[in-house]
């Protein structure tokens, strides 16, 4: 997993709690890397799981909720780093449809070792999108957070529903509220 995910996570822990909490979870997670991440490095995905699990134990907040909150925050950081991905894209559902077709394609060029999920999209209408998420890493909660972060970025209200398919992929249905811009 790319270092930017780790550095953003630890920054969020520090700003939500404090540096002692960062210290505590790095210690308790018993990381191979020792917790010294750089944004351009690549680290074992199991370290991310260990950090989130340690934060959950220290705060009594569930892992699922922590991953959703983190995903929502991560979107803001990713789009600040790559504002060009939203340039000229006026509609949040157009943006989300573009994650598989365009954004992650560009991410792959920038970071050839990135481990990215696959999305299958079905645009039901102008205001409704179905995104089917597939990844061996099963970061469905992070994905939900990223979708919510994208909706926040576009200042849009939407109903988001999730369904686990028999093949273990996760189907997200995003329906914009009619009173949204
Ligand atoms: C500016 C927009 C975006 C950028 C620059 C971006 C970039 C990235 C990067 C660098 C990673 C880490 C890859 C690795 O650790 O090896 C990643 C992972 C991921 N991205 Fe994106 N992303 C963007 C938007 C989104 C959005 C909107 C979604 C959700 C619909 C999404 C879903 C995911 C998920 C779930 C992962 C975790 C890997 C997995 O599930 O297997 N991304 N993305």
JSON list of C-alpha atoms and ligand atoms in Angstrom, two decimals:
[
{"chain": "A", "resi": 1, "resn": "UNK", "atom": "CA", "xyz": [0.00, 0.00, 0.00]},
{"chain": "A", "resi": 2, "resn": "UNK", "atom": "CA", "xyz": [1.32, 3.43, -0.91]},
{"chain": "A", "resi": 3, "resn": "UNK", "atom": "CA", "xyz": [2.95, 5.51, 1.81]},
{"chain": "A", "resi": 4, "resn": "UNK", "atom": "CA", "xyz": [0.56, 8.42, 1.17]},
{"chain": "A", "resi": 5, "resn": "UNK", "atom": "CA", "xyz": [-2.23, 6.30, 2.68]},
{"chain": "A", "resi": 6, "resn": "UNK", "atom": "CA", "xyz": [-0.15, 5.73, 5.85]},
{"chain": "A", "resi": 7, "resn": "UNK", "atom": "CA", "xyz": [1.09, 9.30, 6.24]},
{"chain": "A", "resi": 8, "resn": "UNK", "atom": "CA", "xyz": [-2.46, 10.63, 5.76]},
{"chain": "A", "resi": 9, "resn": "UNK", "atom": "CA", "xyz": [-3.79, 8.16, 8.32]},
{"chain": "A", "resi": 10, "resn": "UNK", "atom": "CA", "xyz": [-1.19, 9.08, 10.96]},
{"chain": "A", "resi": 11, "resn": "UNK", "atom": "CA", "xyz": [-1.77, 12.81, 10.30]},
{"chain": "A", "resi": 12, "resn": "UNK", "atom": "CA", "xyz": [-5.48, 12.27, 10.85]},
{"chain": "A", "resi": 13, "resn": "UNK", "atom": "CA", "xyz": [-4.80, 10.42, 14.12]},
{"chain": "A", "resi": 14, "resn": "UNK", "atom": "CA", "xyz": [-2.56, 13.24, 15.30]},
{"chain": "A", "resi": 15, "resn": "UNK", "atom": "CA", "xyz": [-5.05, 15.99, 14.46]},
{"chain": "A", "resi": 16, "resn": "UNK", "atom": "CA", "xyz": [-8.07, 14.10, 15.85]},
{"chain": "A", "resi": 17, "resn": "UNK", "atom": "CA", "xyz": [-6.29, 12.89, 19.00]},
{"chain": "A", "resi": 18, "resn": "UNK", "atom": "CA", "xyz": [-2.63, 13.82, 19.56]},
{"chain": "A", "resi": 19, "resn": "UNK", "atom": "CA", "xyz": [0.90, 12.66, 18.94]},
{"chain": "A", "resi": 20, "resn": "UNK", "atom": "CA", "xyz": [0.81, 10.36, 21.97]},
{"chain": "A", "resi": 21, "resn": "UNK", "atom": "CA", "xyz": [-1.96, 8.42, 20.26]},
{"chain": "A", "resi": 22, "resn": "UNK", "atom": "CA", "xyz": [0.21, 8.10, 17.11]},
{"chain": "A", "resi": 23, "resn": "UNK", "atom": "CA", "xyz": [3.03, 6.82, 19.29]},
{"chain": "A", "resi": 24, "resn": "UNK", "atom": "CA", "xyz": [0.80, 4.38, 21.15]},
{"chain": "A", "resi": 25, "resn": "UNK", "atom": "CA", "xyz": [-0.70, 2.78, 18.04]},
{"chain": "A", "resi": 26, "resn": "UNK", "atom": "CA", "xyz": [2.67, 2.52, 16.25]},
{"chain": "A", "resi": 27, "resn": "UNK", "atom": "CA", "xyz": [4.04, 0.75, 19.30]},
{"chain": "A", "resi": 28, "resn": "UNK", "atom": "CA", "xyz": [1.04, -1.53, 19.78]},
{"chain": "A", "resi": 29, "resn": "UNK", "atom": "CA", "xyz": [0.81, -2.43, 16.08]},
{"chain": "A", "resi": 30, "resn": "UNK", "atom": "CA", "xyz": [4.31, -3.98, 16.13]},
{"chain": "A", "resi": 31, "resn": "UNK", "atom": "CA", "xyz": [5.12, -2.86, 12.59]},
{"chain": "A", "resi": 32, "resn": "UNK", "atom": "CA", "xyz": [7.88, -4.31, 10.47]},
{"chain": "A", "resi": 33, "resn": "UNK", "atom": "CA", "xyz": [8.65, -0.84, 9.09]},
{"chain": "A", "resi": 34, "resn": "UNK", "atom": "CA", "xyz": [8.73, 0.66, 12.59]},
{"chain": "A", "resi": 35, "resn": "UNK", "atom": "CA", "xyz": [6.15, 3.23, 11.44]},
{"chain": "A", "resi": 36, "resn": "UNK", "atom": "CA", "xyz": [8.56, 5.49, 9.54]},
{"chain": "A", "resi": 37, "resn": "UNK", "atom": "CA", "xyz": [6.60, 6.04, 6.32]},
{"chain": "A", "resi": 38, "resn": "UNK", "atom": "CA", "xyz": [7.36, 8.26, 3.36]},
{"chain": "A", "resi": 39, "resn": "UNK", "atom": "CA", "xyz": [4.60, 9.28, 0.94]},
{"chain": "A", "resi": 40, "resn": "UNK", "atom": "CA", "xyz": [6.33, 7.69, -2.07]},
{"chain": "A", "resi": 41, "resn": "UNK", "atom": "CA", "xyz": [7.26, 4.40, -0.37]},
{"chain": "A", "resi": 42, "resn": "UNK", "atom": "CA", "xyz": [5.25, 1.19, -0.53]},
{"chain": "A", "resi": 43, "resn": "UNK", "atom": "CA", "xyz": [4.46, -0.83, 2.60]},
{"chain": "A", "resi": 44, "resn": "UNK", "atom": "CA", "xyz": [2.76, -4.04, 3.49]},
{"chain": "A", "resi": 45, "resn": "UNK", "atom": "CA", "xyz": [-1.02, -3.72, 3.48]},
{"chain": "A", "resi": 46, "resn": "UNK", "atom": "CA", "xyz": [-1.11, -5.70, 6.76]},
{"chain": "A", "resi": 47, "resn": "UNK", "atom": "CA", "xyz": [0.54, -2.72, 8.51]},
{"chain": "A", "resi": 48, "resn": "UNK", "atom": "CA", "xyz": [-2.49, -0.56, 7.68]},
{"chain": "A", "resi": 49, "resn": "UNK", "atom": "CA", "xyz": [-4.78, -3.19, 9.15]},
{"chain": "A", "resi": 50, "resn": "UNK", "atom": "CA", "xyz": [-2.57, -3.41, 12.29]},
{"chain": "A", "resi": 51, "resn": "UNK", "atom": "CA", "xyz": [-2.63, 0.39, 12.74]},
{"chain": "A", "resi": 52, "resn": "UNK", "atom": "CA", "xyz": [-6.39, 0.68, 12.35]},
{"chain": "A", "resi": 53, "resn": "UNK", "atom": "CA", "xyz": [-6.88, -2.27, 14.72]},
{"chain": "A", "resi": 54, "resn": "UNK", "atom": "CA", "xyz": [-4.58, -0.63, 17.30]},
{"chain": "A", "resi": 55, "resn": "UNK", "atom": "CA", "xyz": [-6.46, 2.67, 17.00]},
{"chain": "A", "resi": 56, "resn": "UNK", "atom": "CA", "xyz": [-9.75, 0.84, 17.44]},
{"chain": "A", "resi": 57, "resn": "UNK", "atom": "CA", "xyz": [-8.45, -0.84, 20.61]},
{"chain": "A", "resi": 58, "resn": "UNK", "atom": "CA", "xyz": [-7.15, 2.46, 22.00]},
{"chain": "A", "resi": 59, "resn": "UNK", "atom": "CA", "xyz": [-10.29, 4.49, 21.27]},
{"chain": "A", "resi": 60, "resn": "UNK", "atom": "CA", "xyz": [-13.08, 1.91, 21.48]},
{"chain": "A", "resi": 61, "resn": "UNK", "atom": "CA", "xyz": [-14.29, 2.99, 18.03]},
{"chain": "A", "resi": 62, "resn": "UNK", "atom": "CA", "xyz": [-15.03, 0.12, 15.64]},
{"chain": "A", "resi": 63, "resn": "UNK", "atom": "CA", "xyz": [-12.61, -0.67, 12.80]},
{"chain": "A", "resi": 64, "resn": "UNK", "atom": "CA", "xyz": [-15.42, -0.24, 10.25]},
{"chain": "A", "resi": 65, "resn": "UNK", "atom": "CA", "xyz": [-16.28, 3.26, 11.47]},
{"chain": "A", "resi": 66, "resn": "UNK", "atom": "CA", "xyz": [-12.60, 4.25, 11.59]},
{"chain": "A", "resi": 67, "resn": "UNK", "atom": "CA", "xyz": [-12.08, 3.10, 7.99]},
{"chain": "A", "resi": 68, "resn": "UNK", "atom": "CA", "xyz": [-15.12, 5.03, 6.76]},
{"chain": "A", "resi": 69, "resn": "UNK", "atom": "CA", "xyz": [-14.04, 8.21, 8.54]},
{"chain": "A", "resi": 70, "resn": "UNK", "atom": "CA", "xyz": [-10.52, 7.78, 7.24]},
{"chain": "A", "resi": 71, "resn": "UNK", "atom": "CA", "xyz": [-11.70, 7.23, 3.64]},
{"chain": "A", "resi": 72, "resn": "UNK", "atom": "CA", "xyz": [-13.79, 10.40, 3.81]},
{"chain": "A", "resi": 73, "resn": "UNK", "atom": "CA", "xyz": [-10.77, 12.35, 5.02]},
{"chain": "A", "resi": 74, "resn": "UNK", "atom": "CA", "xyz": [-8.40, 10.64, 2.53]},
{"chain": "A", "resi": 75, "resn": "UNK", "atom": "CA", "xyz": [-10.46, 11.79, -0.44]},
{"chain": "A", "resi": 76, "resn": "UNK", "atom": "CA", "xyz": [-9.85, 15.43, 0.50]},
{"chain": "A", "resi": 77, "resn": "UNK", "atom": "CA", "xyz": [-6.11, 14.80, 0.70]},
{"chain": "A", "resi": 78, "resn": "UNK", "atom": "CA", "xyz": [-5.97, 12.89, -2.61]},
{"chain": "A", "resi": 79, "resn": "UNK", "atom": "CA", "xyz": [-7.91, 15.54, -4.53]},
{"chain": "A", "resi": 80, "resn": "UNK", "atom": "CA", "xyz": [-5.75, 18.31, -3.07]},
{"chain": "A", "resi": 81, "resn": "UNK", "atom": "CA", "xyz": [-2.72, 16.41, -4.38]},
{"chain": "A", "resi": 82, "resn": "UNK", "atom": "CA", "xyz": [-4.32, 15.90, -7.79]},
{"chain": "A", "resi": 83, "resn": "UNK", "atom": "CA", "xyz": [-6.79, 18.73, -8.46]},
{"chain": "A", "resi": 84, "resn": "UNK", "atom": "CA", "xyz": [-6.48, 18.03, -12.20]},
{"chain": "A", "resi": 85, "resn": "UNK", "atom": "CA", "xyz": [-8.65, 14.92, -11.78]},
{"chain": "A", "resi": 86, "resn": "UNK", "atom": "CA", "xyz": [-11.67, 17.07, -10.94]},
{"chain": "A", "resi": 87, "resn": "UNK", "atom": "CA", "xyz": [-10.93, 19.78, -13.49]},
{"chain": "A", "resi": 88, "resn": "UNK", "atom": "CA", "xyz": [-13.92, 20.18, -15.79]},
{"chain": "A", "resi": 89, "resn": "UNK", "atom": "CA", "xyz": [-15.88, 17.41, -14.02]},
{"chain": "A", "resi": 90, "resn": "UNK", "atom": "CA", "xyz": [-19.01, 19.16, -12.74]},
{"chain": "A", "resi": 91, "resn": "UNK", "atom": "CA", "xyz": [-21.05, 16.19, -11.59]},
{"chain": "A", "resi": 92, "resn": "UNK", "atom": "CA", "xyz": [-20.04, 13.95, -8.63]},
{"chain": "A", "resi": 93, "resn": "UNK", "atom": "CA", "xyz": [-21.37, 10.83, -10.37]},
{"chain": "A", "resi": 94, "resn": "UNK", "atom": "CA", "xyz": [-19.32, 11.64, -13.50]},
{"chain": "A", "resi": 95, "resn": "UNK", "atom": "CA", "xyz": [-16.30, 11.91, -11.22]},
{"chain": "A", "resi": 96, "resn": "UNK", "atom": "CA", "xyz": [-17.04, 8.57, -9.52]},
{"chain": "A", "resi": 97, "resn": "UNK", "atom": "CA", "xyz": [-17.58, 6.86, -12.89]},
{"chain": "A", "resi": 98, "resn": "UNK", "atom": "CA", "xyz": [-14.16, 8.19, -13.89]},
{"chain": "A", "resi": 99, "resn": "UNK", "atom": "CA", "xyz": [-12.28, 6.55, -10.98]},
{"chain": "A", "resi": 100, "resn": "UNK", "atom": "CA", "xyz": [-11.90, 3.23, -12.84]},
{"chain": "A", "resi": 101, "resn": "UNK", "atom": "CA", "xyz": [-11.77, 4.58, -16.39]},
{"chain": "A", "resi": 102, "resn": "UNK", "atom": "CA", "xyz": [-9.42, 7.49, -15.81]},
{"chain": "A", "resi": 103, "resn": "UNK", "atom": "CA", "xyz": [-8.21, 8.33, -12.28]},
{"chain": "A", "resi": 104, "resn": "UNK", "atom": "CA", "xyz": [-6.84, 4.99, -11.21]},
{"chain": "A", "resi": 105, "resn": "UNK", "atom": "CA", "xyz": [-5.42, 4.53, -14.74]},
{"chain": "A", "resi": 106, "resn": "UNK", "atom": "CA", "xyz": [-3.40, 7.72, -14.19]},
{"chain": "A", "resi": 107, "resn": "UNK", "atom": "CA", "xyz": [-2.54, 6.65, -10.62]},
{"chain": "A", "resi": 108, "resn": "UNK", "atom": "CA", "xyz": [-1.15, 3.40, -12.04]},
{"chain": "A", "resi": 109, "resn": "UNK", "atom": "CA", "xyz": [1.13, 5.42, -14.38]},
{"chain": "A", "resi": 110, "resn": "UNK", "atom": "CA", "xyz": [2.39, 7.53, -11.47]},
{"chain": "A", "resi": 111, "resn": "UNK", "atom": "CA", "xyz": [2.82, 4.59, -9.08]},
{"chain": "A", "resi": 112, "resn": "UNK", "atom": "CA", "xyz": [3.29, 1.36, -11.06]},
{"chain": "A", "resi": 113, "resn": "UNK", "atom": "CA", "xyz": [3.29, -0.65, -7.82]},
{"chain": "A", "resi": 114, "resn": "UNK", "atom": "CA", "xyz": [-0.06, 0.71, -6.56]},
{"chain": "A", "resi": 115, "resn": "UNK", "atom": "CA", "xyz": [-2.58, -1.93, -5.57]},
{"chain": "A", "resi": 116, "resn": "UNK", "atom": "CA", "xyz": [-5.89, -0.69, -6.88]},
{"chain": "A", "resi": 117, "resn": "UNK", "atom": "CA", "xyz": [-9.40, -2.11, -6.75]},
{"chain": "A", "resi": 118, "resn": "UNK", "atom": "CA", "xyz": [-11.63, -2.74, -9.79]},
{"chain": "A", "resi": 119, "resn": "UNK", "atom": "CA", "xyz": [-14.95, -1.00, -10.28]},
{"chain": "A", "resi": 120, "resn": "UNK", "atom": "CA", "xyz": [-17.78, -1.92, -12.59]},
{"chain": "A", "resi": 121, "resn": "UNK", "atom": "CA", "xyz": [-20.10, 1.03, -13.08]},
{"chain": "A", "resi": 122, "resn": "UNK", "atom": "CA", "xyz": [-23.69, 1.22, -14.22]},
{"chain": "A", "resi": 123, "resn": "UNK", "atom": "CA", "xyz": [-25.14, 4.69, -14.60]},
{"chain": "A", "resi": 124, "resn": "UNK", "atom": "CA", "xyz": [-28.86, 4.21, -14.06]},
{"chain": "A", "resi": 125, "resn": "UNK", "atom": "CA", "xyz": [-29.76, 7.85, -14.62]},
{"chain": "A", "resi": 126, "resn": "UNK", "atom": "CA", "xyz": [-28.30, 11.30, -14.30]},
{"chain": "A", "resi": 127, "resn": "UNK", "atom": "CA", "xyz": [-28.82, 11.04, -10.53]},
{"chain": "A", "resi": 128, "resn": "UNK", "atom": "CA", "xyz": [-28.10, 7.39, -9.83]},
{"chain": "A", "resi": 129, "resn": "UNK", "atom": "CA", "xyz": [-24.92, 5.32, -10.14]},
{"chain": "A", "resi": 130, "resn": "UNK", "atom": "CA", "xyz": [-24.19, 1.72, -9.23]},
{"chain": "A", "resi": 131, "resn": "UNK", "atom": "CA", "xyz": [-20.52, 0.98, -8.51]},
{"chain": "A", "resi": 132, "resn": "UNK", "atom": "CA", "xyz": [-19.44, -2.60, -7.92]},
{"chain": "A", "resi": 133, "resn": "UNK", "atom": "CA", "xyz": [-16.20, -2.73, -5.96]},
{"chain": "A", "resi": 134, "resn": "UNK", "atom": "CA", "xyz": [-13.83, -5.71, -6.22]},
{"chain": "A", "resi": 135, "resn": "UNK", "atom": "CA", "xyz": [-10.56, -6.03, -4.34]},
{"chain": "A", "resi": 136, "resn": "UNK", "atom": "CA", "xyz": [-8.71, -8.85, -2.65]},
{"chain": "A", "resi": 137, "resn": "UNK", "atom": "CA", "xyz": [-7.94, -6.36, 0.13]},
{"chain": "A", "resi": 138, "resn": "UNK", "atom": "CA", "xyz": [-11.65, -5.94, 0.96]},
{"chain": "A", "resi": 139, "resn": "UNK", "atom": "CA", "xyz": [-11.51, -2.30, 1.89]},
{"chain": "A", "resi": 140, "resn": "UNK", "atom": "CA", "xyz": [-15.24, -1.79, 1.40]},
{"chain": "A", "resi": 141, "resn": "UNK", "atom": "CA", "xyz": [-15.47, 0.58, 4.36]},
{"chain": "A", "resi": 142, "resn": "UNK", "atom": "CA", "xyz": [-12.59, 2.68, 3.10]},
{"chain": "A", "resi": 143, "resn": "UNK", "atom": "CA", "xyz": [-14.32, 2.74, -0.29]},
{"chain": "A", "resi": 144, "resn": "UNK", "atom": "CA", "xyz": [-17.58, 3.96, 1.29]},
{"chain": "A", "resi": 145, "resn": "UNK", "atom": "CA", "xyz": [-15.61, 6.72, 3.01]},
{"chain": "A", "resi": 146, "resn": "UNK", "atom": "CA", "xyz": [-13.95, 7.74, -0.27]},
{"chain": "A", "resi": 147, "resn": "UNK", "atom": "CA", "xyz": [-17.35, 7.93, -1.98]},
{"chain": "A", "resi": 148, "resn": "UNK", "atom": "CA", "xyz": [-18.70, 10.04, 0.90]},
{"chain": "A", "resi": 149, "resn": "UNK", "atom": "CA", "xyz": [-15.61, 12.25, 0.71]},
{"chain": "A", "resi": 150, "resn": "UNK", "atom": "CA", "xyz": [-16.26, 12.77, -3.01]},
{"chain": "A", "resi": 151, "resn": "UNK", "atom": "CA", "xyz": [-19.90, 13.72, -2.32]},
{"chain": "A", "resi": 152, "resn": "UNK", "atom": "CA", "xyz": [-18.67, 16.20, 0.34]},
{"chain": "A", "resi": 153, "resn": "UNK", "atom": "CA", "xyz": [-16.20, 17.67, -2.14]},
{"chain": "A", "resi": 154, "resn": "UNK", "atom": "CA", "xyz": [-19.07, 18.30, -4.59]},
{"chain": "A", "resi": 155, "resn": "UNK", "atom": "CA", "xyz": [-21.28, 19.54, -1.70]},
{"chain": "A", "resi": 156, "resn": "UNK", "atom": "CA", "xyz": [-23.90, 16.98, -2.69]},
{"chain": "A", "resi": 157, "resn": "UNK", "atom": "CA", "xyz": [-26.41, 15.09, -0.56]},
{"chain": "A", "resi": 158, "resn": "UNK", "atom": "CA", "xyz": [-26.98, 11.49, -1.58]},
{"chain": "A", "resi": 159, "resn": "UNK", "atom": "CA", "xyz": [-28.40, 8.23, -0.30]},
{"chain": "A", "resi": 160, "resn": "UNK", "atom": "CA", "xyz": [-25.76, 5.50, -0.28]},
{"chain": "A", "resi": 161, "resn": "UNK", "atom": "CA", "xyz": [-26.69, 1.84, 0.02]},
{"chain": "A", "resi": 162, "resn": "UNK", "atom": "CA", "xyz": [-24.45, -1.23, 0.11]},
{"chain": "A", "resi": 163, "resn": "UNK", "atom": "CA", "xyz": [-24.99, -4.85, -0.78]},
{"chain": "A", "resi": 164, "resn": "UNK", "atom": "CA", "xyz": [-22.49, -7.72, -0.64]},
{"chain": "A", "resi": 165, "resn": "UNK", "atom": "CA", "xyz": [-22.88, -9.83, -3.78]},
{"chain": "A", "resi": 166, "resn": "UNK", "atom": "CA", "xyz": [-22.58, -13.65, -3.71]},
{"chain": "A", "resi": 167, "resn": "UNK", "atom": "CA", "xyz": [-19.13, -13.36, -5.34]},
{"chain": "A", "resi": 168, "resn": "UNK", "atom": "CA", "xyz": [-18.03, -11.11, -2.41]},
{"chain": "A", "resi": 169, "resn": "UNK", "atom": "CA", "xyz": [-17.90, -7.94, -4.46]},
{"chain": "A", "resi": 170, "resn": "UNK", "atom": "CA", "xyz": [-19.64, -4.93, -2.88]},
{"chain": "A", "resi": 171, "resn": "UNK", "atom": "CA", "xyz": [-22.36, -3.07, -4.73]},
{"chain": "A", "resi": 172, "resn": "UNK", "atom": "CA", "xyz": [-22.74, 0.61, -3.87]},
{"chain": "A", "resi": 173, "resn": "UNK", "atom": "CA", "xyz": [-25.81, 2.50, -5.06]},
{"chain": "A", "resi": 174, "resn": "UNK", "atom": "CA", "xyz": [-25.45, 6.25, -4.96]},
{"chain": "A", "resi": 175, "resn": "UNK", "atom": "CA", "xyz": [-28.67, 8.24, -5.46]},
{"chain": "A", "resi": 176, "resn": "UNK", "atom": "CA", "xyz": [-28.43, 11.98, -5.42]},
{"chain": "A", "resi": 177, "resn": "UNK", "atom": "CA", "xyz": [-31.16, 13.74, -3.48]},
{"chain": "A", "resi": 178, "resn": "UNK", "atom": "CA", "xyz": [-33.47, 15.67, -5.76]},
{"chain": "A", "resi": 179, "resn": "UNK", "atom": "CA", "xyz": [-32.80, 18.88, -3.80]},
{"chain": "A", "resi": 180, "resn": "UNK", "atom": "CA", "xyz": [-29.03, 18.59, -4.45]},
{"chain": "A", "resi": 181, "resn": "UNK", "atom": "CA", "xyz": [-27.44, 21.07, -6.81]},
{"chain": "B", "resi": 1, "resn": "LIG", "atom": "C1", "xyz": [-8.39, 12.13, -6.60]},
{"chain": "B", "resi": 1, "resn": "LIG", "atom": "C2", "xyz": [-8.94, 10.96, -6.61]},
{"chain": "B", "resi": 1, "resn": "LIG", "atom": "C3", "xyz": [-8.23, 9.65, -6.31]},
{"chain": "B", "resi": 1, "resn": "LIG", "atom": "C4", "xyz": [-6.88, 9.35, -6.32]},
{"chain": "B", "resi": 1, "resn": "LIG", "atom": "C5", "xyz": [-5.71, 10.26, -6.67]},
{"chain": "B", "resi": 1, "resn": "LIG", "atom": "C6", "xyz": [-6.76, 7.96, -5.90]},
{"chain": "B", "resi": 1, "resn": "LIG", "atom": "C7", "xyz": [-5.56, 7.29, -5.73]},
{"chain": "B", "resi": 1, "resn": "LIG", "atom": "C8", "xyz": [-5.40, 6.11, -5.04]},
{"chain": "B", "resi": 1, "resn": "LIG", "atom": "C9", "xyz": [-4.15, 5.60, -4.51]},
{"chain": "B", "resi": 1, "resn": "LIG", "atom": "C10", "xyz": [-2.78, 6.26, -4.64]},
{"chain": "B", "resi": 1, "resn": "LIG", "atom": "C11", "xyz": [-4.43, 4.44, -3.87]},
{"chain": "B", "resi": 1, "resn": "LIG", "atom": "C12", "xyz": [-3.43, 3.55, -3.08]},
{"chain": "B", "resi": 1, "resn": "LIG", "atom": "C13", "xyz": [-2.94, 2.40, -3.89]},
{"chain": "B", "resi": 1, "resn": "LIG", "atom": "C14", "xyz": [-1.97, 1.58, -3.05]},
{"chain": "B", "resi": 1, "resn": "LIG", "atom": "O1", "xyz": [-2.02, 1.69, -1.84]},
{"chain": "B", "resi": 1, "resn": "LIG", "atom": "O2", "xyz": [-1.15, 0.83, -3.60]},
{"chain": "B", "resi": 1, "resn": "LIG", "atom": "C15", "xyz": [-5.85, 4.21, -3.99]},
{"chain": "B", "resi": 1, "resn": "LIG", "atom": "C16", "xyz": [-6.51, 3.12, -3.46]},
{"chain": "B", "resi": 1, "resn": "LIG", "atom": "C17", "xyz": [-7.87, 3.00, -3.44]},
{"chain": "B", "resi": 1, "resn": "LIG", "atom": "N1", "xyz": [-8.78, 3.79, -4.12]},
{"chain": "B", "resi": 1, "resn": "LIG", "atom": "FE1", "xyz": [-8.39, 5.52, -5.10]},
{"chain": "B", "resi": 1, "resn": "LIG", "atom": "N2", "xyz": [-8.01, 7.44, -5.66]},
{"chain": "B", "resi": 1, "resn": "LIG", "atom": "C18", "xyz": [-8.91, 8.44, -5.89]},
{"chain": "B", "resi": 1, "resn": "LIG", "atom": "C19", "xyz": [-10.28, 8.36, -5.76]},
{"chain": "B", "resi": 1, "resn": "LIG", "atom": "C20", "xyz": [-10.94, 7.24, -5.34]},
{"chain": "B", "resi": 1, "resn": "LIG", "atom": "C21", "xyz": [-12.37, 7.16, -5.14]},
{"chain": "B", "resi": 1, "resn": "LIG", "atom": "C22", "xyz": [-13.39, 8.31, -5.34]},
{"chain": "B", "resi": 1, "resn": "LIG", "atom": "C23", "xyz": [-12.66, 5.89, -4.75]},
{"chain": "B", "resi": 1, "resn": "LIG", "atom": "C24", "xyz": [-13.99, 5.28, -4.43]},
{"chain": "B", "resi": 1, "resn": "LIG", "atom": "C25", "xyz": [-14.95, 5.21, -5.30]},
{"chain": "B", "resi": 1, "resn": "LIG", "atom": "C26", "xyz": [-11.39, 5.18, -4.66]},
{"chain": "B", "resi": 1, "resn": "LIG", "atom": "C27", "xyz": [-11.24, 3.87, -4.24]},
{"chain": "B", "resi": 1, "resn": "LIG", "atom": "C28", "xyz": [-10.04, 3.33, -3.79]},
{"chain": "B", "resi": 1, "resn": "LIG", "atom": "C29", "xyz": [-9.93, 2.19, -2.88]},
{"chain": "B", "resi": 1, "resn": "LIG", "atom": "C30", "xyz": [-11.10, 1.45, -2.24]},
{"chain": "B", "resi": 1, "resn": "LIG", "atom": "C31", "xyz": [-8.57, 1.98, -2.68]},
{"chain": "B", "resi": 1, "resn": "LIG", "atom": "C32", "xyz": [-7.89, 0.92, -1.76]},
{"chain": "B", "resi": 1, "resn": "LIG", "atom": "C33", "xyz": [-7.29, -0.24, -2.50]},
{"chain": "B", "resi": 1, "resn": "LIG", "atom": "C34", "xyz": [-8.23, -1.43, -2.60]},
{"chain": "B", "resi": 1, "resn": "LIG", "atom": "O3", "xyz": [-9.41, -1.33, -2.23]},
{"chain": "B", "resi": 1, "resn": "LIG", "atom": "O4", "xyz": [-7.79, -2.49, -3.10]},
{"chain": "B", "resi": 1, "resn": "LIG", "atom": "N3", "xyz": [-10.38, 6.02, -5.05]},
{"chain": "B", "resi": 1, "resn": "LIG", "atom": "N4", "xyz": [-6.42, 5.23, -4.72]}
]
